Amino acid sequence: MGELLAILALVLFSSNIILTKVAASRLSLNLGFLISVSVNVLFSALILLVQFLFRPDQINWNTIGFLLFLLSGFFNTYLGRWFFFDSIDKLGPAKASAFQISNPLFTVLIACVFLGERLTLLDGIAILTVLAGLFLISYVPRAFAKKEVAATDQHIMDLEPEARQPGTISRKKTVLMQSGIFLALSSTFSYAVGNVLRGAAIHDWNQPILGALLGAVSGLALHFLTNSGTRTIWRDVKRADRKGLVMYIVSGMMTISAQICVIASMWYIPVSLANLITMSTPLLVTPMSYFLLKNQEGLTVRTVSGIGLVLIGITAIVLM
């Protein structure tokens, strides 16, 4: 059951990456992010209402779980997704999702230290197989170096001769923090921390729908508090491209549904395995980019081989 829920989350997350890339060309990421997270809250609240009407006995209270889900919202809904939205726009969907191969490694280490999770040898082999496949799918020789390093060097050159002064290190750090690579890596680490917090919360309080809602509320509140652009949201929505608006609304419904699925899966299987499956987005994003975005990301023999390895690894996890 846990594996099936994680696979469903994988499908939803992958579809959302493609949708976000298309929507970003019609609507600003800042407004799109706010719309998406707002829909997260509204849609999960609607699902929770349906659960309460039909199964009110399944809803209970746990303070520790409540706090953990709120904290997970800071890392997942706020930091993780914001970094990820920006990285998709800068790097493209397949390259942005490529950095998610580091997410399972972060998650395994954090879950091992803080949750005491221990994986079997076969689990470890399956994880390595999936990671190898994800690397083959995502790796594009020198693609990042040409785009990111060249842009960084050019920016530093523009700072001359001031760049030779004491503030140079500070400026270089600023350039790095604005790069697509930094944004993508920050996204993966934030997601890893958030997922471990969710795993801890679900074992104390088995409320995936309510947990997803709490995380969404936390992320939305933080966004309103830290973003001055929210003051003009209604005016921006009225002026927004209608198709882009609808795309971000659908994106919000998809992402919160995916989050509910992955949280629920953590009740049945280790956080590390649930996260590995759901973060294998290049498995679906790459072929979807090929057919829907006219091969903008590039599909080669290497990527097809990588897809095969990921399928083998995930199949092994499901069957074990």
mmCIF file of C-alpha atoms in Angstrom, residues 95-201:
data_model
loop_
_atom_site.group_PDB
_atom_site.id
_atom_site.type_symbol
_atom_site.label_atom_id
_atom_site.label_comp_id
_atom_site.label_asym_id
_atom_site.label_seq_id
_atom_site.Cartn_x
_atom_site.Cartn_y
_atom_site.Cartn_z
ATOM 1 C CA LYS A 95 17.675 19.763 -15.124
ATOM 2 C CA ALA A 96 15.878 21.120 -12.051
ATOM 3 C CA SER A 97 14.550 17.676 -11.203
ATOM 4 C CA ALA A 98 18.047 16.256 -11.814
ATOM 5 C CA PHE A 99 19.207 17.718 -8.529
ATOM 6 C CA GLN A 100 16.545 15.700 -6.744
ATOM 7 C CA ILE A 101 18.942 12.727 -6.963
ATOM 8 C CA SER A 102 20.695 14.201 -3.926
ATOM 9 C CA ASN A 103 17.432 14.365 -1.989
ATOM 10 C CA PRO A 104 17.249 10.629 -1.144
ATOM 11 C CA LEU A 105 20.825 10.734 0.143
ATOM 12 C CA PHE A 106 20.032 13.666 2.422
ATOM 13 C CA THR A 107 16.868 11.909 3.559
ATOM 14 C CA VAL A 108 18.580 8.591 4.308
ATOM 15 C CA LEU A 109 21.223 10.318 6.435
ATOM 16 C CA ILE A 110 18.756 12.531 8.311
ATOM 17 C CA ALA A 111 16.262 9.697 8.848
ATOM 18 C CA CYS A 112 19.056 7.423 10.066
ATOM 19 C CA VAL A 113 20.256 9.986 12.616
ATOM 20 C CA PHE A 114 16.952 11.393 13.854
ATOM 21 C CA LEU A 115 14.443 8.580 13.234
ATOM 22 C CA GLY A 116 16.757 5.619 13.738
ATOM 23 C CA GLU A 117 15.742 4.076 10.408
ATOM 24 C CA ARG A 118 17.770 1.077 9.287
ATOM 25 C CA LEU A 119 17.502 -0.259 5.747
ATOM 26 C CA THR A 120 18.240 -3.819 4.633
ATOM 27 C CA LEU A 121 21.066 -4.669 2.247
ATOM 28 C CA LEU A 122 18.550 -5.226 -0.563
ATOM 29 C CA ASP A 123 16.978 -1.834 0.148
ATOM 30 C CA GLY A 124 20.417 -0.252 -0.087
ATOM 31 C CA ILE A 125 21.154 -1.952 -3.418
ATOM 32 C CA ALA A 126 17.773 -0.847 -4.787
ATOM 33 C CA ILE A 127 18.419 2.745 -3.668
ATOM 34 C CA LEU A 128 21.851 2.781 -5.335
ATOM 35 C CA THR A 129 20.323 1.351 -8.518
ATOM 36 C CA VAL A 130 17.696 4.090 -8.599
ATOM 37 C CA LEU A 131 20.277 6.796 -7.893
ATOM 38 C CA ALA A 132 22.518 5.485 -10.679
ATOM 39 C CA GLY A 133 19.562 5.545 -13.047
ATOM 40 C CA LEU A 134 18.600 9.066 -12.017
ATOM 41 C CA PHE A 135 22.164 10.199 -12.625
ATOM 42 C CA LEU A 136 22.142 8.743 -16.146
ATOM 43 C CA ILE A 137 18.784 10.361 -16.893
ATOM 44 C CA SER A 138 19.746 13.760 -15.575
ATOM 45 C CA TYR A 139 23.423 14.144 -16.436
ATOM 46 C CA VAL A 140 24.200 16.459 -19.341
ATOM 47 C CA PRO A 141 27.981 16.857 -19.891
ATOM 48 C CA ARG A 142 29.137 20.417 -19.167
ATOM 49 C CA ALA A 143 25.589 21.746 -19.532
ATOM 50 C CA PHE A 144 25.542 23.344 -16.115
ATOM 51 C CA ALA A 145 29.118 24.525 -16.346
ATOM 52 C CA LYS A 146 28.462 26.392 -19.559
ATOM 53 C CA LYS A 147 25.293 28.013 -18.361
ATOM 54 C CA GLU A 148 25.880 28.642 -14.686
ATOM 55 C CA VAL A 149 29.649 29.082 -14.403
ATOM 56 C CA ALA A 150 29.820 31.293 -17.470
ATOM 57 C CA ALA A 151 27.003 33.445 -16.121
ATOM 58 C CA THR A 152 28.734 33.677 -12.751
ATOM 59 C CA ASP A 153 32.093 34.594 -14.285
ATOM 60 C CA GLN A 154 30.445 37.229 -16.454
ATOM 61 C CA HIS A 155 28.712 38.726 -13.442
ATOM 62 C CA ILE A 156 32.005 38.879 -11.537
ATOM 63 C CA MET A 157 33.724 40.478 -14.551
ATOM 64 C CA ASP A 158 31.043 43.141 -14.554
ATOM 65 C CA LEU A 159 32.054 43.980 -10.997
ATOM 66 C CA GLU A 160 35.660 44.894 -11.940
ATOM 67 C CA PRO A 161 37.625 46.732 -10.679
ATOM 68 C CA GLU A 162 35.469 46.852 -7.556
ATOM 69 C CA ALA A 163 35.569 43.051 -7.372
ATOM 70 C CA ARG A 164 39.175 43.271 -6.197
ATOM 71 C CA GLN A 165 38.133 45.146 -3.097
ATOM 72 C CA PRO A 166 37.343 43.498 0.296
ATOM 73 C CA GLY A 167 33.669 42.967 -0.600
ATOM 74 C CA THR A 168 34.506 40.520 -3.424
ATOM 75 C CA ILE A 169 33.776 37.354 -1.422
ATOM 76 C CA SER A 170 30.438 38.763 -0.377
ATOM 77 C CA ARG A 171 29.555 39.547 -3.991
ATOM 78 C CA LYS A 172 30.564 36.072 -5.162
ATOM 79 C CA LYS A 173 28.370 34.533 -2.487
ATOM 80 C CA THR A 174 25.465 36.652 -3.697
ATOM 81 C CA VAL A 175 25.999 35.491 -7.284
ATOM 82 C CA LEU A 176 26.172 31.858 -6.159
ATOM 83 C CA MET A 177 22.990 32.139 -4.091
ATOM 84 C CA GLN A 178 21.135 33.490 -7.135
ATOM 85 C CA SER A 179 22.255 30.663 -9.442
ATOM 86 C CA GLY A 180 19.958 27.882 -10.575
ATOM 87 C CA ILE A 181 22.320 25.252 -9.166
ATOM 88 C CA PHE A 182 22.248 26.736 -5.665
ATOM 89 C CA LEU A 183 18.459 27.058 -5.796
ATOM 90 C CA ALA A 184 18.048 23.433 -6.898
ATOM 91 C CA LEU A 185 20.375 22.069 -4.188
ATOM 92 C CA SER A 186 18.685 24.196 -1.527
ATOM 93 C CA SER A 187 15.356 22.816 -2.683
ATOM 94 C CA THR A 188 16.477 19.199 -2.352
ATOM 95 C CA PHE A 189 17.881 19.706 1.147
ATOM 96 C CA SER A 190 14.767 21.554 2.322
ATOM 97 C CA TYR A 191 12.535 18.813 0.944
ATOM 98 C CA ALA A 192 14.649 16.160 2.673
ATOM 99 C CA VAL A 193 14.344 17.845 6.071
ATOM 100 C CA GLY A 194 10.635 18.440 5.558
ATOM 101 C CA ASN A 195 9.993 14.828 4.572
ATOM 102 C CA VAL A 196 11.808 13.485 7.633
ATOM 103 C CA LEU A 197 9.701 15.783 9.816
ATOM 104 C CA ARG A 198 6.582 14.455 8.107
ATOM 105 C CA GLY A 199 7.719 10.897 8.690
ATOM 106 C CA ALA A 200 8.211 11.616 12.378
ATOM 107 C CA ALA A 201 4.820 13.335 12.562
#
